[in-house]
């Protein structure tokens, strides 16, 4: 593998990241007859989020048949909601089946990328000092790839085991240990039920309660799997039905938020079934509207909190010492291990890379008021740069793979358009008008009802979520319109 094409010319495409976005786009490039590309992956294998998040109980909260490529269906998912190991295996299967590994440079983390207006190429440098050149640069870094560490005084002084759920220490045994878990988000509700029976004591530090509802999960029966294998059309029908079911939730998220009252009733029923203690039950009721933060699904989280060896601490943390967590109510809770279930720095898109566009403009400076892009894909002033799962393309109701497949088609159009051009640069007014409309739509959603979440920047701007139907997004990305761009030869 070389850092340029065999002729010494720049590569046609460089992709950063080998998760679902990078793998899927690479497959589409090969199907389009484009073989002159490389994927730069900082890890030692494909998989991205699903390679990194291997904590006990890790699983998807989107149905398996929806959380897979439409062009590479899998008939033998073991459960309605796939566990991490199966998703990771599926990603590796896709990379191997389509022969992607020769195109991937593993252990290569990009430090900076600079656009050269003279020849219309991106110049990249890795943290190891390697250099790369390409006509088109595609970021497939995703939004959930950099663990967020809480700003807790004294955390660095702790002498016991300390790790983030996305960097789980599988070599450390939790058996019989006193464990503190900080955070009650999507990861914590999955690993807490798995470790609670093993530990001597588990102290769960909750900053704010989460809405947790029933997860309609079960193992597929042997006859169901056999039927899916013999009649592939059934899997397509199941995928379509689940897509429609999940897509209908937009009516509550974005069109008519009062519909969330129906889901709130489901939450209270689920909470009552899982928690017997009325005092604890009340402490687990969020103080913000349902949907304002991510809605979680689990059948074993509440029963885990009802165990005798588990306590919920909701008064906050004052500090951490060498061997204890000091709660704000003054309690000193001695622990052997601290596990951080504190999510990711989701609003810091493309970090920690430095990207410089036309005239040396820094992307971080361009985004100082919050990340924005046209369709979450293109940014004015940064020619020939395309993003997958970029700003405002996350979903609160459906599968991100549907969004990614919409983006693959659009990005492929852009790559083809560059054949006769030096570069494509999004017009500033196109980006401005698009984001004005988008933020106006966001203001009418449940995410804007007075809570702080990972969907938003520190000043409250929602830079992550798409505020409408996914089929609307697909219609808008069905082809790249050259009139939206300055086409420079």
Short mmCIF file of C-alpha atoms in Angstrom, two decimals:
data_model
loop_
_atom_site.label_atom_id
_atom_site.label_comp_id
_atom_site.label_asym_id
_atom_site.label_seq_id
_atom_site.Cartn_x
_atom_site.Cartn_y
_atom_site.Cartn_z
CA UNK A 1 0.00 0.00 0.00
CA UNK A 2 1.29 3.47 -0.89
CA UNK A 3 0.32 6.94 0.24
CA UNK A 4 -0.31 8.01 -3.34
CA UNK A 5 -1.63 6.24 -6.44
CA UNK A 6 0.72 3.87 -8.35
CA UNK A 7 1.55 6.70 -10.78
CA UNK A 8 2.67 8.95 -7.93
CA UNK A 9 -0.40 11.13 -8.37
CA UNK A 10 -2.67 11.87 -5.40
CA UNK A 11 -5.09 9.17 -4.36
CA UNK A 12 -8.59 9.72 -5.62
CA UNK A 13 -10.13 9.32 -2.15
CA UNK A 14 -8.89 9.17 1.43
CA UNK A 15 -11.34 8.01 4.10
CA UNK A 16 -10.67 8.60 7.80
CA UNK A 17 -12.21 5.85 9.91
CA UNK A 18 -13.22 2.23 9.34
CA UNK A 19 -16.49 2.03 11.21
CA UNK A 20 -19.89 1.63 9.57
CA UNK A 21 -19.42 4.87 7.60
CA UNK A 22 -15.95 4.15 6.24
CA UNK A 23 -16.66 0.50 5.47
CA UNK A 24 -19.94 1.25 3.72
CA UNK A 25 -18.55 4.05 1.56
CA UNK A 26 -15.55 1.92 0.58
CA UNK A 27 -17.90 -0.84 -0.58
CA UNK A 28 -19.84 1.66 -2.68
CA UNK A 29 -16.59 2.98 -4.19
CA UNK A 30 -15.63 -0.53 -5.26
CA UNK A 31 -19.09 -1.15 -6.70
CA UNK A 32 -18.66 2.09 -8.70
CA UNK A 33 -15.33 0.86 -10.07
CA UNK A 34 -13.24 3.22 -7.93
CA UNK A 35 -10.29 1.35 -6.45
CA UNK A 36 -7.89 4.25 -5.95
CA UNK A 37 -8.64 4.92 -2.29
CA UNK A 38 -7.31 4.29 1.20
CA UNK A 39 -8.88 4.17 4.63
CA UNK A 40 -6.84 5.52 7.53
CA UNK A 41 -7.88 3.81 10.76
CA UNK A 42 -6.35 4.64 14.14
CA UNK A 43 -7.33 1.26 15.65
CA UNK A 44 -6.01 -2.23 14.98
CA UNK A 45 -9.17 -3.46 13.26
CA UNK A 46 -12.32 -2.21 11.60
CA UNK A 47 -15.42 -1.52 13.69
CA UNK A 48 -15.06 1.95 15.19
CA UNK A 49 -17.54 2.37 18.04
CA UNK A 50 -18.36 -1.34 18.05
CA UNK A 51 -14.70 -2.32 18.27
CA UNK A 52 -14.05 0.08 21.15
CA UNK A 53 -17.20 -0.47 23.23
CA UNK A 54 -16.79 -4.04 24.40
CA UNK A 55 -18.03 -3.56 27.97
CA UNK A 56 -20.23 -6.30 29.51
CA UNK A 57 -23.75 -6.17 28.13
CA UNK A 58 -22.91 -3.88 25.19
CA UNK A 59 -25.66 -4.13 22.58
CA UNK A 60 -27.53 -2.06 20.03
CA UNK A 61 -30.72 -0.18 20.84
CA UNK A 62 -31.90 -0.35 17.21
CA UNK A 63 -33.40 -3.62 15.86
CA UNK A 64 -30.80 -5.87 14.23
CA UNK A 65 -32.39 -5.94 10.77
CA UNK A 66 -32.39 -2.14 10.72
CA UNK A 67 -28.88 -1.83 12.09
CA UNK A 68 -27.19 -3.37 9.06
CA UNK A 69 -26.57 -2.35 5.47
CA UNK A 70 -29.52 -2.76 3.12
CA UNK A 71 -27.07 -4.09 0.50
CA UNK A 72 -25.60 -6.68 2.90
CA UNK A 73 -28.47 -8.23 4.88
CA UNK A 74 -27.75 -10.72 7.65
CA UNK A 75 -30.34 -13.42 8.21
CA UNK A 76 -28.85 -15.03 11.32
CA UNK A 77 -28.83 -12.31 13.97
CA UNK A 78 -29.22 -14.18 17.27
CA UNK A 79 -31.48 -11.57 18.88
CA UNK A 80 -33.95 -8.83 18.00
CA UNK A 81 -31.32 -6.36 19.26
CA UNK A 82 -27.82 -7.51 18.38
CA UNK A 83 -25.06 -7.72 21.02
CA UNK A 84 -21.76 -5.93 20.41
CA UNK A 85 -19.81 -9.07 19.48
CA UNK A 86 -22.22 -9.88 16.63
CA UNK A 87 -22.20 -6.33 15.27
CA UNK A 88 -18.40 -6.25 15.36
CA UNK A 89 -18.29 -9.64 13.60
CA UNK A 90 -20.71 -8.32 10.96
CA UNK A 91 -18.44 -5.34 10.28
CA UNK A 92 -15.41 -7.61 9.90
CA UNK A 93 -17.42 -9.87 7.60
CA UNK A 94 -18.26 -6.91 5.36
CA UNK A 95 -14.62 -5.78 5.24
CA UNK A 96 -13.45 -9.29 4.35
CA UNK A 97 -16.20 -10.12 1.86
CA UNK A 98 -15.57 -6.98 -0.19
CA UNK A 99 -11.78 -7.15 0.09
CA UNK A 100 -11.33 -3.88 1.97
CA UNK A 101 -8.37 -4.77 4.17
CA UNK A 102 -5.70 -4.12 1.49
CA UNK A 103 -7.11 -0.58 1.29
CA UNK A 104 -6.88 0.04 5.06
CA UNK A 105 -3.87 1.38 6.93
CA UNK A 106 -4.39 0.36 10.55
CA UNK A 107 -2.75 2.14 13.47
CA UNK A 108 -2.78 5.40 11.52
CA UNK A 109 -4.25 8.39 13.35
CA UNK A 110 -4.59 11.61 11.37
CA UNK A 111 -3.13 14.66 13.11
CA UNK A 112 -3.82 17.33 10.50
CA UNK A 113 -5.13 17.86 6.98
CA UNK A 114 -4.50 20.91 4.80
CA UNK A 115 -6.14 21.79 1.50
CA UNK A 116 -3.86 22.90 -1.35
CA UNK A 117 -5.78 25.25 -3.64
CA UNK A 118 -3.06 25.06 -6.29
CA UNK A 119 -3.64 21.43 -7.23
CA UNK A 120 -6.95 20.82 -5.44
CA UNK A 121 -5.66 18.14 -3.08
CA UNK A 122 -5.75 17.43 0.61
CA UNK A 123 -2.38 16.91 2.31
CA UNK A 124 -2.61 14.75 5.43
CA UNK A 125 -0.10 14.04 8.17
CA UNK A 126 -0.47 11.23 10.71
CA UNK A 127 0.61 11.37 14.34
CA UNK A 128 3.53 9.13 13.31
CA UNK A 129 4.66 11.62 10.66
CA UNK A 130 3.38 9.78 7.57
CA UNK A 131 2.03 11.97 4.78
CA UNK A 132 -0.81 11.35 2.34
CA UNK A 133 -2.32 13.19 -0.62
CA UNK A 134 -5.79 12.82 -2.11
CA UNK A 135 -8.26 14.63 -4.35
CA UNK A 136 -11.18 13.98 -2.01
CA UNK A 137 -11.13 13.63 1.76
CA UNK A 138 -13.97 11.86 3.58
CA UNK A 139 -14.31 11.98 7.35
CA UNK A 140 -15.99 8.85 8.68
CA UNK A 141 -14.97 9.49 12.30
CA UNK A 142 -18.50 9.45 13.65
CA UNK A 143 -19.79 11.23 16.75
CA UNK A 144 -19.21 8.60 19.44
CA UNK A 145 -15.49 7.91 19.24
CA UNK A 146 -13.86 10.06 21.96
CA UNK A 147 -14.73 9.20 25.58
CA UNK A 148 -15.81 12.13 27.74
CA UNK A 149 -14.14 12.27 31.15
CA UNK A 150 -16.06 14.05 33.89
CA UNK A 151 -14.54 17.11 35.55
CA UNK A 152 -14.44 15.67 39.06
CA UNK A 153 -11.89 17.16 41.47
CA UNK A 154 -9.24 14.65 42.51
CA UNK A 155 -10.10 11.98 39.95
CA UNK A 156 -6.45 11.81 38.89
CA UNK A 157 -5.43 11.02 42.51
CA UNK A 158 -7.42 7.79 42.69
CA UNK A 159 -5.12 4.78 43.15
CA UNK A 160 -7.59 2.03 42.38
CA UNK A 161 -8.77 0.81 38.99
CA UNK A 162 -10.13 3.67 36.88
CA UNK A 163 -11.44 3.28 33.34
CA UNK A 164 -14.10 4.52 30.93
CA UNK A 165 -16.72 2.08 29.69
CA UNK A 166 -15.51 2.66 26.11
CA UNK A 167 -12.03 1.51 27.20
CA UNK A 168 -13.11 -1.36 29.42
CA UNK A 169 -10.31 -3.05 31.36
CA UNK A 170 -11.07 -6.72 30.72
CA UNK A 171 -7.98 -7.73 32.67
CA UNK A 172 -9.37 -6.34 35.92
CA UNK A 173 -11.68 -8.60 37.92
CA UNK A 174 -14.63 -6.87 39.59
CA UNK A 175 -15.48 -9.95 41.64
CA UNK A 176 -16.05 -8.96 45.25
CA UNK A 177 -14.94 -5.36 44.67
CA UNK A 178 -16.44 -2.10 45.87
CA UNK A 179 -17.26 -0.23 42.67
CA UNK A 180 -18.36 3.30 41.88
CA UNK A 181 -20.07 3.96 38.56
CA UNK A 182 -20.32 7.57 37.43
CA UNK A 183 -23.10 8.18 34.91
CA UNK A 184 -26.48 6.69 34.03
CA UNK A 185 -26.47 6.92 30.25
CA UNK A 186 -26.81 4.40 27.44
CA UNK A 187 -23.64 2.48 28.38
CA UNK A 188 -24.22 2.38 32.13
CA UNK A 189 -27.72 0.95 31.83
CA UNK A 190 -26.19 -1.98 29.94
CA UNK A 191 -23.10 -2.79 32.02
CA UNK A 192 -24.52 -2.08 35.51
CA UNK A 193 -26.90 -5.10 35.41
CA UNK A 194 -24.00 -7.29 34.25
CA UNK A 195 -21.57 -6.35 37.02
CA UNK A 196 -24.01 -5.82 39.92
CA UNK A 197 -24.27 -9.55 40.82
CA UNK A 198 -20.46 -9.86 40.91
CA UNK A 199 -19.41 -6.89 43.01
CA UNK A 200 -19.52 -6.56 46.78
CA UNK A 201 -21.09 -3.12 46.52
CA UNK A 202 -22.00 -0.83 43.64
CA UNK A 203 -22.50 2.90 44.14
CA UNK A 204 -24.14 4.49 41.12
CA UNK A 205 -23.60 8.24 40.95
CA UNK A 206 -26.50 9.80 39.09
CA UNK A 207 -26.33 13.44 38.03
CA UNK A 208 -29.80 13.29 36.46
CA UNK A 209 -32.17 10.37 36.07
CA UNK A 210 -32.80 8.87 32.64
CA UNK A 211 -36.02 7.78 31.00
CA UNK A 212 -35.72 4.00 30.62
CA UNK A 213 -38.48 2.04 28.91
CA UNK A 214 -39.08 -1.61 28.05
CA UNK A 215 -36.77 -3.19 25.48
CA UNK A 216 -38.71 -5.54 23.14
CA UNK A 217 -35.78 -7.93 22.89
CA UNK A 218 -35.59 -11.71 22.72
CA UNK A 219 -33.62 -14.42 20.97
CA UNK A 220 -34.78 -15.39 17.51
CA UNK A 221 -36.30 -18.87 17.46
CA UNK A 222 -34.63 -21.53 15.27
CA UNK A 223 -37.64 -21.70 12.94
CA UNK A 224 -37.57 -17.91 12.50
CA UNK A 225 -33.89 -17.99 11.52
CA UNK A 226 -34.52 -20.86 9.11
CA UNK A 227 -37.39 -18.95 7.52
CA UNK A 228 -35.27 -15.81 7.13
CA UNK A 229 -32.53 -17.80 5.40
CA UNK A 230 -34.91 -19.55 3.01
CA UNK A 231 -37.08 -16.52 2.26
CA UNK A 232 -34.87 -13.39 2.17
CA UNK A 233 -37.92 -11.29 1.26
CA UNK A 234 -39.25 -11.84 4.78
CA UNK A 235 -36.23 -10.10 6.23
CA UNK A 236 -36.82 -7.16 3.89
CA UNK A 237 -40.45 -6.97 5.01
CA UNK A 238 -39.39 -7.11 8.67
CA UNK A 239 -36.85 -4.35 8.05
CA UNK A 240 -39.47 -2.18 6.33
CA UNK A 241 -42.02 -2.66 9.11
CA UNK A 242 -39.47 -1.76 11.77
CA UNK A 243 -38.36 1.26 9.76
CA UNK A 244 -41.94 2.55 9.51
CA UNK A 245 -42.55 1.88 13.21
CA UNK A 246 -39.46 3.82 14.27
CA UNK A 247 -39.97 6.58 11.71
CA UNK A 248 -43.42 7.28 13.10
CA UNK A 249 -41.77 8.46 16.33
CA UNK A 250 -40.81 11.68 14.56
CA UNK A 251 -44.43 12.71 15.06
CA UNK A 252 -43.73 12.87 18.79
CA UNK A 253 -40.13 14.13 18.63
CA UNK A 254 -40.57 16.89 16.08
CA UNK A 255 -44.11 17.37 14.79
CA UNK A 256 -46.33 17.15 17.88
CA UNK A 257 -44.29 16.79 21.12
CA UNK A 258 -47.38 16.38 23.35
CA UNK A 259 -47.58 12.82 21.96
CA UNK A 260 -44.64 12.06 24.26
CA UNK A 261 -47.18 11.81 27.09
CA UNK A 262 -48.08 8.32 25.84
CA UNK A 263 -44.46 7.20 26.12
CA UNK A 264 -44.16 8.83 29.54
CA UNK A 265 -46.96 6.57 30.75
CA UNK A 266 -44.99 3.57 29.44
CA UNK A 267 -41.97 4.80 31.38
CA UNK A 268 -43.86 5.01 34.67
CA UNK A 269 -45.29 1.50 34.22
CA UNK A 270 -41.83 0.12 33.47
CA UNK A 271 -40.33 1.91 36.48
CA UNK A 272 -43.05 0.61 38.81
CA UNK A 273 -42.49 -2.97 37.64
CA UNK A 274 -38.72 -2.75 38.15
CA UNK A 275 -38.41 -0.80 41.42
CA UNK A 276 -40.31 -1.89 44.53
CA UNK A 277 -39.07 0.87 46.84
CA UNK A 278 -41.28 3.97 46.31
CA UNK A 279 -38.57 6.32 47.61
CA UNK A 280 -35.98 4.99 45.16
CA UNK A 281 -38.61 4.99 42.43
CA UNK A 282 -39.21 8.71 42.92
CA UNK A 283 -35.47 9.42 42.75
CA UNK A 284 -35.36 7.71 39.36
CA UNK A 285 -37.97 9.98 37.80
CA UNK A 286 -36.27 12.59 35.58
CA UNK A 287 -36.92 16.28 36.22
CA UNK A 288 -37.02 17.19 32.51
CA UNK A 289 -39.48 16.37 29.69
CA UNK A 290 -39.27 12.93 28.12
CA UNK A 291 -37.28 12.98 24.88
CA UNK A 292 -35.24 16.05 25.82
CA UNK A 293 -32.35 13.62 26.36
CA UNK A 294 -31.85 10.24 24.76
CA UNK A 295 -34.56 7.72 25.67
CA UNK A 296 -33.01 4.46 26.87
CA UNK A 297 -34.29 0.89 26.63
CA UNK A 298 -33.53 -1.87 29.12
CA UNK A 299 -35.31 -4.69 30.90
CA UNK A 300 -32.72 -5.33 33.62
CA UNK A 301 -31.46 -1.88 34.66
CA UNK A 302 -34.18 -1.10 37.21
CA UNK A 303 -34.11 -4.61 38.78
CA UNK A 304 -30.33 -4.19 39.15
CA UNK A 305 -30.83 -0.94 41.07
CA UNK A 306 -33.29 -2.74 43.36
CA UNK A 307 -30.56 -5.13 44.57
CA UNK A 308 -29.38 -4.94 48.21
CA UNK A 309 -25.75 -4.35 47.17
CA UNK A 310 -26.57 -1.41 44.87
CA UNK A 311 -27.14 2.17 45.96
CA UNK A 312 -28.05 5.23 43.89
CA UNK A 313 -26.24 8.41 44.92
CA UNK A 314 -27.93 11.43 43.39
CA UNK A 315 -26.53 14.30 45.47
CA UNK A 316 -23.45 14.72 43.28
CA UNK A 317 -19.73 14.24 43.84
CA UNK A 318 -17.63 16.65 45.85
CA UNK A 319 -14.25 15.07 45.12
CA UNK A 320 -12.32 11.85 44.70
CA UNK A 321 -9.50 10.85 47.04
CA UNK A 322 -6.90 8.10 46.73
CA UNK A 323 -9.37 5.44 47.83
CA UNK A 324 -12.85 6.97 48.02
CA UNK A 325 -15.52 9.08 46.40
CA UNK A 326 -16.78 11.94 48.56
CA UNK A 327 -20.44 12.69 47.93
CA UNK A 328 -21.77 16.22 48.27
CA UNK A 329 -23.79 15.20 51.31
CA UNK A 330 -20.48 14.49 53.06
CA UNK A 331 -20.48 10.70 52.81
CA UNK A 332 -17.13 9.05 52.19
CA UNK A 333 -17.65 5.99 50.01
CA UNK A 334 -14.54 3.81 49.85
CA UNK A 335 -14.15 2.02 46.51
CA UNK A 336 -11.69 -0.29 44.79
CA UNK A 337 -12.65 0.77 41.27
CA UNK A 338 -14.30 3.66 39.45
CA UNK A 339 -16.00 3.07 36.10
CA UNK A 340 -16.94 6.07 34.00
CA UNK A 341 -20.18 5.75 32.06
CA UNK A 342 -20.03 9.38 31.00
CA UNK A 343 -20.48 9.12 27.26
CA UNK A 344 -18.57 10.87 24.52
CA UNK A 345 -17.51 14.33 23.36
CA UNK A 346 -20.11 14.11 20.62
CA UNK A 347 -20.20 17.81 19.69
CA UNK A 348 -16.43 18.00 19.02
CA UNK A 349 -16.67 16.83 15.42
CA UNK A 350 -13.40 15.66 13.79
CA UNK A 351 -11.41 16.41 16.97
CA UNK A 352 -8.56 16.21 17.77
CA UNK A 353 -7.57 16.63 14.11
CA UNK A 354 -6.63 20.04 12.73
CA UNK A 355 -8.21 20.77 9.33
CA UNK A 356 -7.27 23.81 7.26
CA UNK A 357 -9.27 24.75 4.20
CA UNK A 358 -8.96 27.53 1.64
CA UNK A 359 -6.66 30.35 2.74
CA UNK A 360 -5.51 28.27 5.70
CA UNK A 361 -8.85 28.64 7.49
CA UNK A 362 -9.04 26.38 10.54
CA UNK A 363 -12.20 24.27 10.83
CA UNK A 364 -12.24 24.68 14.62
CA UNK A 365 -12.32 28.44 14.11
CA UNK A 366 -15.06 28.15 11.50
CA UNK A 367 -17.05 26.13 14.04
CA UNK A 368 -16.31 28.28 17.09
CA UNK A 369 -20.06 28.86 17.57
CA UNK A 370 -20.91 25.19 16.97
CA UNK A 371 -20.42 22.72 14.15
CA UNK A 372 -22.58 23.08 11.06
CA UNK A 373 -22.55 21.75 7.52
CA UNK A 374 -24.78 21.47 4.48
CA UNK A 375 -26.73 18.22 4.87
CA UNK A 376 -24.16 17.31 7.52
CA UNK A 377 -21.75 16.57 4.65
CA UNK A 378 -20.10 19.70 3.16
CA UNK A 379 -18.62 22.82 4.77
CA UNK A 380 -18.08 26.07 2.87
CA UNK A 381 -14.39 26.97 2.60
CA UNK A 382 -13.28 23.34 2.85
CA UNK A 383 -13.36 22.07 -0.74
CA UNK A 384 -13.42 18.37 -1.63
CA UNK A 385 -14.16 17.52 2.02
CA UNK A 386 -17.13 15.28 2.74
CA UNK A 387 -18.38 14.07 6.11
CA UNK A 388 -20.33 10.97 7.06
CA UNK A 389 -22.45 11.20 10.22
CA UNK A 390 -21.56 14.87 10.42
CA UNK A 391 -23.34 17.73 12.21
CA UNK A 392 -27.11 17.33 12.68
CA UNK A 393 -27.34 13.86 11.16
CA UNK A 394 -27.69 11.89 14.38
CA UNK A 395 -31.11 10.36 15.08
CA UNK A 396 -33.25 10.00 18.16
CA UNK A 397 -35.73 7.64 16.55
CA UNK A 398 -34.29 5.43 13.79
CA UNK A 399 -31.17 3.72 12.42
CA UNK A 400 -28.12 5.82 11.60
CA UNK A 401 -27.27 3.33 8.85
CA UNK A 402 -30.21 4.65 6.84
CA UNK A 403 -28.67 8.12 7.06
CA UNK A 404 -25.23 6.80 6.15
CA UNK A 405 -26.52 5.06 3.04
CA UNK A 406 -28.12 8.34 1.96
CA UNK A 407 -24.76 10.05 2.43
CA UNK A 408 -22.85 7.38 0.49
CA UNK A 409 -24.80 8.21 -2.65
CA UNK A 410 -24.29 11.96 -2.25
CA UNK A 411 -20.55 11.68 -1.54
CA UNK A 412 -20.08 9.35 -4.49
CA UNK A 413 -21.69 12.00 -6.71
CA UNK A 414 -19.18 14.53 -5.40
CA UNK A 415 -16.20 12.26 -6.01
CA UNK A 416 -17.33 11.63 -9.58
CA UNK A 417 -17.88 15.36 -10.18
CA UNK A 418 -14.24 16.05 -9.33
CA UNK A 419 -13.09 14.17 -12.44
CA UNK A 420 -13.33 17.36 -14.49
CA UNK A 421 -12.65 19.86 -11.73
CA UNK A 422 -9.87 21.04 -9.43
CA UNK A 423 -12.26 21.40 -6.54
CA UNK A 424 -15.85 21.76 -5.36
CA UNK A 425 -16.48 24.35 -2.65
CA UNK A 426 -19.90 24.74 -1.07
CA UNK A 427 -21.34 28.24 -1.50
CA UNK A 428 -21.54 30.07 1.86
CA UNK A 429 -25.14 31.19 1.35
CA UNK A 430 -26.24 27.59 0.70
CA UNK A 431 -24.79 26.47 4.03
CA UNK A 432 -26.22 29.50 5.83
CA UNK A 433 -29.77 29.09 4.50
CA UNK A 434 -29.79 25.36 5.15
CA UNK A 435 -28.70 25.74 8.77
CA UNK A 436 -31.09 28.61 9.42
CA UNK A 437 -33.97 26.36 8.39
CA UNK A 438 -32.55 23.41 10.30
CA UNK A 439 -32.10 25.29 13.59
CA UNK A 440 -35.58 26.75 13.23
CA UNK A 441 -36.94 23.21 12.90
CA UNK A 442 -34.87 22.04 15.89
CA UNK A 443 -36.46 24.71 18.09
CA UNK A 444 -39.83 22.95 17.78
CA UNK A 445 -38.54 19.53 18.90
CA UNK A 446 -38.53 17.80 22.28
CA UNK A 447 -34.74 18.30 22.46
CA UNK A 448 -35.27 22.02 23.07
CA UNK A 449 -37.43 21.68 26.17
CA UNK A 450 -34.97 22.91 28.74
CA UNK A 451 -32.34 20.26 29.42
CA UNK A 452 -28.64 19.90 28.64
CA UNK A 453 -27.63 16.78 26.72
CA UNK A 454 -24.83 15.44 24.54
CA UNK A 455 -26.88 16.63 21.56
CA UNK A 456 -25.94 20.22 22.42
CA UNK A 457 -22.91 22.45 22.79
CA UNK A 458 -22.18 24.16 26.11
CA UNK A 459 -24.20 27.21 25.03
CA UNK A 460 -27.23 25.11 24.14
CA UNK A 461 -27.01 24.81 20.36
CA UNK A 462 -28.11 21.44 18.98
CA UNK A 463 -25.36 20.38 16.56
CA UNK A 464 -26.09 16.67 16.52
CA UNK A 465 -29.68 15.71 15.72
CA UNK A 466 -31.67 15.69 12.50
CA UNK A 467 -35.06 17.29 13.30
CA UNK A 468 -37.22 15.51 10.76
CA UNK A 469 -38.04 12.34 8.87
CA UNK A 470 -35.16 10.26 7.52
CA UNK A 471 -36.90 9.85 4.18
CA UNK A 472 -36.90 13.65 3.89
CA UNK A 473 -33.13 13.58 4.38
CA UNK A 474 -32.79 10.85 1.76
CA UNK A 475 -34.76 12.93 -0.71
CA UNK A 476 -32.50 15.92 -0.07
CA UNK A 477 -29.35 13.83 -0.59
CA UNK A 478 -30.55 11.86 -3.62
CA UNK A 479 -27.98 13.67 -5.77
CA UNK A 480 -25.37 16.38 -5.45
CA UNK A 481 -26.56 19.59 -7.09
CA UNK A 482 -23.57 21.35 -8.67
CA UNK A 483 -25.32 24.73 -8.43
CA UNK A 484 -24.82 24.51 -4.65
CA UNK A 485 -21.06 24.58 -5.19
CA UNK A 486 -18.38 26.78 -6.73
CA UNK A 487 -16.90 24.48 -9.37
CA UNK A 488 -13.26 25.43 -9.96
CA UNK A 489 -11.28 23.99 -12.87
#
